mmCIF file of C-alpha atoms in Angstrom:
data_model
loop_
_atom_site.group_PDB
_atom_site.id
_atom_site.type_symbol
_atom_site.label_atom_id
_atom_site.label_comp_id
_atom_site.label_asym_id
_atom_site.label_seq_id
_atom_site.Cartn_x
_atom_site.Cartn_y
_atom_site.Cartn_z
ATOM 1 C CA MET A 1 44.167 72.269 -3.845
ATOM 2 C CA ALA A 2 47.250 74.131 -4.988
ATOM 3 C CA THR A 3 48.357 77.527 -3.739
ATOM 4 C CA LEU A 4 49.676 80.252 -6.040
ATOM 5 C CA LEU A 5 51.833 83.120 -4.766
ATOM 6 C CA HIS A 6 51.227 86.030 -7.163
ATOM 7 C CA ILE A 7 53.422 89.127 -6.915
ATOM 8 C CA ASP A 8 53.147 92.258 -9.070
ATOM 9 C CA SER A 9 55.650 95.102 -8.963
ATOM 10 C CA SER A 10 54.811 97.394 -11.892
ATOM 11 C CA ILE A 11 54.103 101.046 -11.061
ATOM 12 C CA ASN A 12 51.875 101.468 -14.123
ATOM 13 C CA GLY A 13 48.556 100.174 -12.806
ATOM 14 C CA GLU A 14 46.024 99.331 -15.504
ATOM 15 C CA ASN A 15 48.506 100.373 -18.204
ATOM 16 C CA SER A 16 51.019 97.753 -17.128
ATOM 17 C CA VAL A 17 51.801 94.993 -19.601
ATOM 18 C CA SER A 18 53.369 92.753 -16.961
ATOM 19 C CA ARG A 19 50.223 93.051 -14.815
ATOM 20 C CA ALA A 20 48.019 92.227 -17.784
ATOM 21 C CA VAL A 21 50.050 89.098 -18.535
ATOM 22 C CA THR A 22 50.165 87.929 -14.910
ATOM 23 C CA LYS A 23 46.400 88.446 -14.860
ATOM 24 C CA SER A 24 46.025 86.085 -17.833
ATOM 25 C CA PHE A 25 48.143 83.514 -16.010
ATOM 26 C CA ARG A 26 46.191 83.863 -12.792
ATOM 27 C CA GLU A 27 42.801 83.642 -14.506
ATOM 28 C CA ALA A 28 43.830 80.450 -16.294
ATOM 29 C CA TRP A 29 45.185 79.093 -13.010
ATOM 30 C CA GLU A 30 41.952 79.882 -11.161
ATOM 31 C CA GLU A 31 39.916 78.172 -13.874
ATOM 32 C CA GLN A 32 41.849 75.003 -13.065
ATOM 33 C CA HIS A 33 41.771 75.582 -9.296
ATOM 34 C CA PRO A 34 38.450 77.301 -8.486
ATOM 35 C CA GLU A 35 38.749 76.181 -4.878
ATOM 36 C CA GLY A 36 42.457 76.844 -4.597
ATOM 37 C CA THR A 37 44.279 79.635 -2.791
ATOM 38 C CA VAL A 38 45.978 82.701 -4.240
ATOM 39 C CA ILE A 39 48.313 84.731 -2.040
ATOM 40 C CA TYR A 40 48.637 88.148 -3.674
ATOM 41 C CA ARG A 41 51.050 90.974 -3.044
ATOM 42 C CA ASP A 42 51.060 94.241 -4.978
ATOM 43 C CA LEU A 43 54.481 95.679 -4.218
ATOM 44 C CA ALA A 44 53.686 99.004 -5.881
ATOM 45 C CA ALA A 45 50.451 99.633 -3.967
ATOM 46 C CA ASN A 46 51.785 98.169 -0.712
ATOM 47 C CA PRO A 47 55.576 98.331 -0.822
ATOM 48 C CA ILE A 48 57.680 96.274 1.542
ATOM 49 C CA PRO A 49 60.282 98.249 3.506
ATOM 50 C CA HIS A 50 63.876 97.682 2.571
ATOM 51 C CA ILE A 51 65.608 95.253 4.875
ATOM 52 C CA ASP A 52 67.561 96.778 7.764
ATOM 53 C CA GLY A 53 70.547 95.511 9.701
ATOM 54 C CA ALA A 54 68.586 93.981 12.555
ATOM 55 C CA ALA A 55 66.306 92.023 10.221
ATOM 56 C CA TYR A 56 69.251 90.847 8.140
ATOM 57 C CA HIS A 57 71.592 89.710 10.916
ATOM 58 C CA THR A 58 68.918 87.962 12.986
ATOM 59 C CA GLN A 59 68.963 85.089 10.484
ATOM 60 C CA TYR A 60 72.330 84.043 11.918
ATOM 61 C CA VAL A 61 71.059 83.870 15.511
ATOM 62 C CA PRO A 62 69.605 80.467 16.568
ATOM 63 C CA ILE A 63 65.853 80.788 17.077
ATOM 64 C CA PRO A 64 65.927 79.874 20.804
ATOM 65 C CA ASP A 65 68.536 82.595 21.414
ATOM 66 C CA ARG A 66 66.701 85.458 19.704
ATOM 67 C CA THR A 67 65.690 88.393 21.841
ATOM 68 C CA PRO A 68 62.183 89.905 21.654
ATOM 69 C CA GLU A 69 63.696 92.747 19.636
ATOM 70 C CA GLN A 70 65.273 90.333 17.174
ATOM 71 C CA LEU A 71 62.038 88.366 16.833
ATOM 72 C CA ALA A 72 60.181 91.589 16.057
ATOM 73 C CA ALA A 73 62.811 92.655 13.524
ATOM 74 C CA PHE A 74 62.567 89.269 11.813
ATOM 75 C CA ALA A 75 58.756 89.066 11.792
ATOM 76 C CA LEU A 76 58.254 90.400 8.251
ATOM 77 C CA ARG A 77 60.952 88.114 6.860
ATOM 78 C CA GLU A 78 59.264 85.189 8.578
ATOM 79 C CA GLU A 79 55.897 86.152 7.074
ATOM 80 C CA LEU A 80 57.197 86.592 3.531
ATOM 81 C CA ALA A 81 59.335 83.452 3.568
ATOM 82 C CA GLY A 82 56.375 81.528 4.963
ATOM 83 C CA GLU A 83 54.197 82.651 2.053
ATOM 84 C CA LEU A 84 56.852 81.514 -0.395
ATOM 85 C CA GLU A 85 57.212 78.151 1.324
ATOM 86 C CA ALA A 86 53.438 77.636 1.449
ATOM 87 C CA ALA A 87 52.996 78.188 -2.302
ATOM 88 C CA ASP A 88 52.954 75.345 -4.792
ATOM 89 C CA ALA A 89 53.815 77.769 -7.610
ATOM 90 C CA VAL A 90 54.966 81.375 -7.840
ATOM 91 C CA LEU A 91 54.086 84.082 -10.368
ATOM 92 C CA LEU A 92 56.276 87.207 -10.482
ATOM 93 C CA GLY A 93 55.554 90.362 -12.452
ATOM 94 C CA ALA A 94 59.020 91.850 -12.958
ATOM 95 C CA PRO A 95 59.125 94.694 -15.504
ATOM 96 C CA LEU A 96 62.490 96.013 -16.645
ATOM 97 C CA TYR A 97 63.186 99.399 -15.029
ATOM 98 C CA ASN A 98 66.457 101.130 -15.859
ATOM 99 C CA TYR A 99 67.939 97.829 -17.045
ATOM 100 C CA SER A 100 67.083 95.909 -13.862
ATOM 101 C CA ILE A 101 64.156 94.959 -11.604
ATOM 102 C CA PRO A 102 61.950 97.381 -9.631
ATOM 103 C CA SER A 103 63.391 98.275 -6.231
ATOM 104 C CA SER A 104 60.167 97.073 -4.604
ATOM 105 C CA LEU A 105 60.790 93.570 -5.954
ATOM 106 C CA LYS A 106 64.414 93.702 -4.817
ATOM 107 C CA ALA A 107 63.168 94.530 -1.302
ATOM 108 C CA TRP A 108 60.927 91.440 -1.342
ATOM 109 C CA ILE A 109 63.816 89.292 -2.543
ATOM 110 C CA ASP A 110 66.113 90.577 0.198
ATOM 111 C CA HIS A 111 63.563 89.573 2.833
ATOM 112 C CA VAL A 112 62.869 86.052 1.537
ATOM 113 C CA ILE A 113 66.500 85.024 1.067
ATOM 114 C CA ILE A 114 67.248 83.384 4.410
ATOM 115 C CA MET A 115 70.476 81.450 4.671
ATOM 116 C CA GLU A 116 70.156 77.763 5.584
ATOM 117 C CA ARG A 117 66.412 78.021 5.022
ATOM 118 C CA THR A 118 65.219 79.283 1.643
ATOM 119 C CA ALA A 119 68.786 79.651 0.363
ATOM 120 C CA GLY A 120 71.461 76.986 0.222
ATOM 121 C CA GLU A 121 71.785 73.313 -0.605
ATOM 122 C CA ASN A 122 68.845 72.325 1.612
ATOM 123 C CA SER A 123 66.531 75.086 0.436
ATOM 124 C CA THR A 124 62.969 74.674 1.690
ATOM 125 C CA ILE A 125 61.691 75.906 -1.680
ATOM 126 C CA ALA A 126 63.939 73.896 -3.999
ATOM 127 C CA GLY A 127 62.220 72.815 -7.199
ATOM 128 C CA LYS A 128 59.186 75.040 -6.759
ATOM 129 C CA PRO A 129 58.036 76.370 -10.164
ATOM 130 C CA VAL A 130 58.357 80.131 -10.639
ATOM 131 C CA THR A 131 57.035 81.944 -13.707
ATOM 132 C CA VAL A 132 58.538 85.406 -14.228
ATOM 133 C CA VAL A 133 56.798 87.905 -16.510
ATOM 134 C CA SER A 134 59.634 90.262 -17.414
ATOM 135 C CA SER A 135 58.268 92.984 -19.684
ATOM 136 C CA ARG A 136 60.563 95.353 -21.569
ATOM 137 C CA GLY A 137 59.863 98.753 -23.075
ATOM 138 C CA GLY A 138 62.197 98.046 -25.978
ATOM 139 C CA SER A 139 63.862 94.946 -27.346
ATOM 140 C CA TYR A 140 67.000 93.367 -25.918
ATOM 141 C CA ALA A 141 66.900 90.312 -28.170
ATOM 142 C CA PRO A 142 70.040 88.942 -29.868
ATOM 143 C CA GLY A 143 71.108 91.167 -32.752
ATOM 144 C CA THR A 144 69.396 94.308 -31.436
ATOM 145 C CA PRO A 145 71.371 97.426 -30.419
ATOM 146 C CA MET A 146 70.447 96.806 -26.762
ATOM 147 C CA GLU A 147 71.443 93.154 -26.670
ATOM 148 C CA GLY A 148 73.047 92.291 -23.342
ATOM 149 C CA ASN A 149 71.726 95.313 -21.458
ATOM 150 C CA ASP A 150 68.786 93.561 -19.778
ATOM 151 C CA TYR A 151 70.138 92.771 -16.318
ATOM 152 C CA ALA A 152 66.783 91.745 -14.887
ATOM 153 C CA GLN A 153 66.411 88.354 -16.527
ATOM 154 C CA SER A 154 70.016 87.275 -15.997
ATOM 155 C CA TYR A 155 69.881 88.381 -12.360
ATOM 156 C CA LEU A 156 66.591 86.644 -11.608
ATOM 157 C CA GLU A 157 67.624 83.527 -13.490
ATOM 158 C CA TRP A 158 70.781 83.177 -11.406
ATOM 159 C CA LEU A 159 69.275 84.251 -8.089
ATOM 160 C CA LEU A 160 65.993 82.314 -8.228
ATOM 161 C CA GLY A 161 67.365 79.297 -10.032
ATOM 162 C CA GLY A 162 70.756 79.273 -8.335
ATOM 163 C CA ALA A 163 70.711 80.643 -4.807
ATOM 164 C CA LEU A 164 67.106 79.644 -4.120
ATOM 165 C CA ARG A 165 67.144 76.501 -6.309
ATOM 166 C CA LEU A 166 63.743 77.260 -7.817
ATOM 167 C CA ASP A 167 62.522 75.993 -11.200
ATOM 168 C CA VAL A 168 62.420 79.269 -13.151
ATOM 169 C CA SER A 169 60.818 80.079 -16.506
ATOM 170 C CA PHE A 170 60.343 83.440 -18.221
ATOM 171 C CA ILE A 171 57.652 85.093 -20.308
ATOM 172 C CA VAL A 172 59.048 88.234 -21.954
ATOM 173 C CA PRO A 173 56.712 90.694 -23.702
ATOM 174 C CA GLU A 174 58.851 93.271 -25.516
ATOM 175 C CA LEU A 175 58.447 96.689 -27.125
ATOM 176 C CA THR A 176 55.797 97.649 -24.575
ATOM 177 C CA LEU A 177 56.503 101.372 -25.076
ATOM 178 C CA ALA A 178 55.668 101.278 -28.798
ATOM 179 C CA PRO A 179 52.029 102.378 -28.278
ATOM 180 C CA ILE A 180 53.075 105.545 -26.418
ATOM 181 C CA VAL A 181 56.491 106.548 -27.813
ATOM 182 C CA PRO A 182 56.126 108.196 -31.252
ATOM 183 C CA ALA A 183 59.610 107.155 -32.365
ATOM 184 C CA MET A 184 58.654 103.516 -31.827
ATOM 185 C CA ALA A 185 55.503 103.671 -33.974
ATOM 186 C CA PRO A 186 57.018 101.456 -36.719
ATOM 187 C CA LEU A 187 57.348 98.714 -34.091
ATOM 188 C CA LEU A 188 53.718 98.801 -32.996
ATOM 189 C CA GLU A 189 52.707 95.600 -34.786
ATOM 190 C CA LYS A 190 55.679 93.722 -33.347
ATOM 191 C CA SER A 191 54.695 95.043 -29.919
ATOM 192 C CA LYS A 192 51.171 93.674 -30.344
ATOM 193 C CA GLU A 193 52.511 90.331 -31.543
ATOM 194 C CA SER A 194 54.841 90.092 -28.552
ATOM 195 C CA ALA A 195 52.030 90.916 -26.122
ATOM 196 C CA ALA A 196 49.671 88.400 -27.724
ATOM 197 C CA LYS A 197 52.301 85.673 -27.500
ATOM 198 C CA ALA A 198 53.002 86.540 -23.869
ATOM 199 C CA HIS A 199 49.327 86.188 -22.958
ATOM 200 C CA GLU A 200 49.111 82.900 -24.841
ATOM 201 C CA ASP A 201 52.260 81.593 -23.147
ATOM 202 C CA ALA A 202 50.988 82.697 -19.728
ATOM 203 C CA ARG A 203 47.685 80.869 -20.106
ATOM 204 C CA ALA A 204 49.414 77.754 -21.423
ATOM 205 C CA LYS A 205 51.983 77.773 -18.615
ATOM 206 C CA ALA A 206 49.286 78.163 -15.966
ATOM 207 C CA LYS A 207 47.288 75.243 -17.346
ATOM 208 C CA THR A 208 50.402 73.064 -17.615
ATOM 209 C CA LEU A 209 51.400 73.750 -14.010
ATOM 210 C CA ALA A 210 47.849 73.195 -12.796
ATOM 211 C CA THR A 211 47.761 69.805 -14.497
ATOM 212 C CA GLN A 212 51.140 68.797 -13.081
ATOM 213 C CA LEU A 213 50.243 69.817 -9.539
ATOM 214 C CA ALA A 214 46.912 68.046 -9.706
ATOM 215 C CA ALA A 215 48.526 64.775 -10.743
#
């Protein structure tokens, strides 16, 4: 049975739109794979430490030549990269914070990018499907005043699809702050429509991937 790596990074708990949408995806996935495996990491509840120099530079030392200290420094990177390699599909909750991704998600990314392993022409994860739920408090769609100021989607699209050679798709619920910001009240219906579409897209994507992986 297929394995799903599910990562959430929102700090908003039960009020998080990205978490709600990834939940819809995961539930649809589990309906298709009741005996499958889900590897779950909540980067807000259990943050990963930012990468340090020893952990970073050890990737360039041949495995047989690594000292016990280097092996220890690299252990978390090995664990996280192994989870990514073991997954048949990946689900990322990546809300837009201050025009980019949460720092907790950036820390995870820094650990799993390993040159000549997960990154590069012979990437061990090339072609693996990744669904990114990138929620936004406002709208950054073409024609809006904030067009072009969402640096999360462009960054993840290039990094995941380029450096890591993954097969990346996005689900983008917008206007998530409309229910709580009085000035955005006129956009409440559009917010609800965007959320409903995101949930629908998440369930459909999960079922499509499940069917493909089962074939």
